[in-house]
Amino acid sequence: MAEPWEEQSEGTVKKFMFVNRKAPYGTIYALESLEVVLITAAFDQDVSLVFTDDGVFQIKKGQSTAGIGMKNFSPTYRALEGYDIEKLYVDKESLDARGLTAADLIVDVEILSRQQLADLMNEQDVVMSF
Amino acid sequence: MAMLHTVNKSPFERVSLDSCISMAQKGSSVLLIEDGVYAALKGTTVSDKVSKAMDGITFYVLGPDLAARGMTEDRIISGIKVVDYAGFVDLTTKHENFQAWL
Amino acid sequence: MKFGILINEGPFTHQAADSAYQFAKAAIAGGHEIFRVFFYHDGVNNASDYSVPPQDDRNVTDNWVKLAEANKIDMVVCIAAAQRRGLLDANEAQRQGKRGDNIAPVFRISGLGQLVEAGIECDRLLTFGD
């Protein structure tokens, strides 16, 4: 059976950037935006992920959700590589402001300044923010 | 290539405006909508920040959202342009891409 | 110009759906095309046929139905987000063994691929959310 994403537009590759600005669990945005990211990759689009503001908490190591009765979806970030999603960027200012370092993160990321992120964002065709 | 950014959050409650300003390139535009329109007011604790950002970024504010909140144009930082929804549409067509700072 | 619109919040709690509606109306009046409106996160609640606001309030769902019918806009509700939140069309209601369906006419249920496709096909994809 054909999946919905298989009715794709032939050959067009656009640059999609997902700007993650919200912490996980408190709201559903992080989880549901990850679902959009995976489908976008299935369409063979050029996908970048940015973690900024409280979005940096999405990729904090050691999440354990048994006590709140919700699914721990943080392992999915580690699976992104398998979908050829390798452009993961973290805003240094947001990381610093929250007392985090690269060693706290569950995935390998490129840590960039806001100016560098601004330049990257400017190159995109589609920017989605959750 | 210039981007259009929208901010729909009050600068007194969230960091959306700060994040937007620091990631908006020179030559880009910011449109304040919904509760974001409070950032356009003069004489507030954020007015200076917005005025400074206007060196390089063009600011717009959505008139219907201002009016709904009891704010008149004389309360707005000088240099911020007031647009209606048709103006919002025009701004999206005149910029290459779009980011909503929620 | 061809626009795609992504709505991430339900009606009434947030202004997002109202802003998106006013934008869509202005875009159509300006001679532009709304290729698709995609409803995600709590935005799926815009499609609820059971919404009955007080008479002196706007009916957000009805507004969408009228705008979509008059301008043949493709209104797509994310299936995964809708099922989480109890919005089912007739087929899904039957499949899931539920008593009734509650998707208003003109809305159709489909996958996230429809959002990605809107990103690829449209000149601009705009997000309205919280």
mmCIF file of C-alpha atoms in Angstrom, chain B residues 46-98:
data_model
loop_
_atom_site.group_PDB
_atom_site.id
_atom_site.type_symbol
_atom_site.label_atom_id
_atom_site.label_comp_id
_atom_site.label_asym_id
_atom_site.label_seq_id
_atom_site.Cartn_x
_atom_site.Cartn_y
_atom_site.Cartn_z
ATOM 1 C CA VAL B 46 11.710 47.086 25.815
ATOM 2 C CA SER B 47 11.375 50.215 23.623
ATOM 3 C CA ASP B 48 15.133 50.865 23.618
ATOM 4 C CA LYS B 49 15.867 47.305 22.541
ATOM 5 C CA VAL B 50 13.447 47.616 19.614
ATOM 6 C CA SER B 51 14.745 51.057 18.614
ATOM 7 C CA LYS B 52 18.298 49.707 18.580
ATOM 8 C CA ALA B 53 17.258 46.712 16.474
ATOM 9 C CA MET B 54 15.636 49.100 13.978
ATOM 10 C CA ASP B 55 19.156 49.963 12.887
ATOM 11 C CA GLY B 56 19.270 47.268 10.214
ATOM 12 C CA ILE B 57 15.883 45.599 10.637
ATOM 13 C CA THR B 58 12.590 47.109 9.442
ATOM 14 C CA PHE B 59 9.749 46.785 11.938
ATOM 15 C CA TYR B 60 6.047 46.553 11.134
ATOM 16 C CA VAL B 61 3.058 46.132 13.407
ATOM 17 C CA LEU B 62 -0.357 44.702 12.532
ATOM 18 C CA GLY B 63 -2.908 47.514 12.930
ATOM 19 C CA PRO B 64 -5.989 45.369 13.637
ATOM 20 C CA ASP B 65 -4.146 43.674 16.540
ATOM 21 C CA LEU B 66 -3.123 47.080 17.936
ATOM 22 C CA ALA B 67 -6.648 48.463 17.701
ATOM 23 C CA ALA B 68 -8.107 45.347 19.332
ATOM 24 C CA ARG B 69 -5.838 45.976 22.319
ATOM 25 C CA GLY B 70 -6.796 49.615 22.704
ATOM 26 C CA MET B 71 -3.533 50.956 21.314
ATOM 27 C CA THR B 72 -3.422 53.876 18.922
ATOM 28 C CA GLU B 73 -0.695 54.726 16.431
ATOM 29 C CA ASP B 74 0.548 57.670 18.521
ATOM 30 C CA ARG B 75 1.737 55.140 21.128
ATOM 31 C CA ILE B 76 4.032 53.422 18.610
ATOM 32 C CA ILE B 77 7.804 53.885 18.363
ATOM 33 C CA SER B 78 8.418 56.256 15.483
ATOM 34 C CA GLY B 79 9.626 54.421 12.386
ATOM 35 C CA ILE B 80 7.540 51.293 12.959
ATOM 36 C CA LYS B 81 5.104 50.959 10.086
ATOM 37 C CA VAL B 82 1.491 49.966 10.691
ATOM 38 C CA VAL B 83 0.020 47.480 8.194
ATOM 39 C CA ASP B 84 -3.311 45.700 7.816
ATOM 40 C CA TYR B 85 -3.784 42.046 6.757
ATOM 41 C CA ALA B 86 -3.403 42.992 3.079
ATOM 42 C CA GLY B 87 -0.096 44.597 4.080
ATOM 43 C CA PHE B 88 0.854 41.390 5.901
ATOM 44 C CA VAL B 89 0.214 39.456 2.686
ATOM 45 C CA ASP B 90 2.306 41.953 0.692
ATOM 46 C CA LEU B 91 5.180 41.613 3.157
ATOM 47 C CA THR B 92 5.237 37.830 2.747
ATOM 48 C CA THR B 93 5.394 38.179 -1.038
ATOM 49 C CA LYS B 94 8.164 40.767 -0.902
ATOM 50 C CA HIS B 95 10.428 38.640 1.298
ATOM 51 C CA GLU B 96 12.064 35.419 0.226
ATOM 52 C CA ASN B 97 11.097 33.289 3.206
ATOM 53 C CA PHE B 98 9.294 33.378 6.499
#
